[in-house]
Amino acid sequence: MITYLHWRYDVSQCLCAVAGHRSQASPEVRHISGQHVKEFRDFLLRYPDSFVVGEETVVLKEWEDREPQPFHELEQVTFCMV
């Protein structure tokens, strides 16, 4: 989940989207963080030094004051086989 938030620091993330990434965590983490979005939100609220939690969004505390950066597609790169 934290990795997902690090990757997407440019915007606040929907709690549902972040909660969906719990499937990549260990069974213990999934159990502790709750089975439903409301339980997951309550879990995040217990760590105000790490997460800024809104009604439906979450962002890492360390990026709370950063200016959002627009998404840019990568330029097309052509590789030459030598």
CSV table of C-alpha atoms in Angstrom, one decimal:
chain,number,residue,atom,x,y,z
A,1,MET,CA,0.0,0.0,0.0
A,2,ILE,CA,2.8,2.4,0.9
A,3,THR,CA,4.6,1.5,-2.3
A,4,TYR,CA,1.4,2.3,-4.2
A,5,LEU,CA,1.2,5.7,-2.5
A,6,HIS,CA,4.8,6.5,-3.1
A,7,TRP,CA,4.3,5.7,-6.8
A,8,ARG,CA,1.2,7.9,-7.0
A,9,TYR,CA,2.3,10.8,-4.8
A,10,ASP,CA,1.1,13.3,-7.4
A,11,VAL,CA,-2.5,13.1,-6.3
A,12,SER,CA,-4.6,12.0,-3.3
A,13,GLN,CA,-5.7,8.4,-3.8
A,14,CYS,CA,-9.1,7.0,-3.5
A,15,LEU,CA,-9.3,4.8,-0.4
A,16,CYS,CA,-11.0,2.1,-2.4
A,17,ALA,CA,-8.0,2.0,-4.9
A,18,VAL,CA,-5.4,1.8,-2.1
A,19,ALA,CA,-7.5,-0.8,-0.2
A,20,GLY,CA,-7.5,-2.9,-3.3
A,21,HIS,CA,-3.7,-3.1,-3.2
A,22,ARG,CA,-3.9,-4.8,0.2
A,23,SER,CA,-4.1,-8.1,-1.7
A,24,GLN,CA,-0.3,-7.7,-2.3
A,25,ALA,CA,0.3,-7.5,1.5
A,26,SER,CA,0.8,-10.4,3.8
A,27,PRO,CA,-2.3,-12.1,5.3
A,28,GLU,CA,-1.4,-10.6,8.7
A,29,VAL,CA,-1.4,-7.0,7.3
A,30,ARG,CA,-4.7,-7.6,5.5
A,31,HIS,CA,-6.2,-8.9,8.7
A,32,ILE,CA,-5.0,-6.0,10.8
A,33,SER,CA,-6.0,-3.3,8.3
A,34,GLY,CA,-9.6,-4.5,8.0
A,35,GLN,CA,-11.7,-6.3,5.5
A,36,HIS,CA,-13.8,-3.3,4.3
A,37,VAL,CA,-13.0,0.2,3.2
A,38,LYS,CA,-14.5,1.7,6.4
A,39,GLU,CA,-12.3,-0.5,8.6
A,40,PHE,CA,-9.3,0.3,6.4
A,41,ARG,CA,-10.0,4.0,6.8
A,42,ASP,CA,-10.2,3.6,10.5
A,43,PHE,CA,-6.9,1.8,10.5
A,44,LEU,CA,-5.2,4.6,8.5
A,45,LEU,CA,-6.6,7.2,10.9
A,46,ARG,CA,-4.7,5.6,13.7
A,47,TYR,CA,-1.4,6.7,12.1
A,48,PRO,CA,-1.8,10.5,11.6
A,49,ASP,CA,2.0,10.8,11.4
A,50,SER,CA,2.0,8.7,8.2
A,51,PHE,CA,-1.3,9.3,6.5
A,52,VAL,CA,-3.6,12.2,5.8
A,53,VAL,CA,-7.0,10.7,5.4
A,54,GLY,CA,-10.1,12.4,4.0
A,55,GLU,CA,-13.6,11.1,3.6
A,56,GLU,CA,-12.7,9.1,0.5
A,57,THR,CA,-9.0,9.8,-0.1
A,58,VAL,CA,-5.6,9.2,1.4
A,59,VAL,CA,-2.1,10.7,0.9
A,60,LEU,CA,1.2,10.1,2.6
A,61,LYS,CA,1.8,12.7,5.3
A,62,GLU,CA,5.3,13.5,3.9
A,63,TRP,CA,3.7,14.6,0.6
A,64,GLU,CA,0.8,16.5,2.1
A,65,ASP,CA,2.2,19.9,1.2
A,66,ARG,CA,3.7,19.0,-2.2
A,67,GLU,CA,2.4,20.6,-5.3
A,68,PRO,CA,0.6,18.0,-7.4
A,69,GLN,CA,2.5,17.2,-10.6
A,70,PRO,CA,0.5,16.5,-13.8
A,71,PHE,CA,0.9,13.1,-15.3
A,72,HIS,CA,3.1,12.9,-18.4
A,73,GLU,CA,3.2,10.0,-20.9
A,74,LEU,CA,6.6,8.8,-21.6
A,75,GLU,CA,8.1,9.7,-24.9
A,76,GLN,CA,8.2,7.0,-27.4
A,77,VAL,CA,11.7,5.5,-27.5
A,78,THR,CA,13.0,3.6,-30.5
A,79,PHE,CA,15.7,1.0,-29.9
A,80,CYS,CA,18.1,0.0,-32.6
A,81,MET,CA,19.5,-3.5,-32.7
A,82,VAL,CA,23.2,-3.4,-33.4
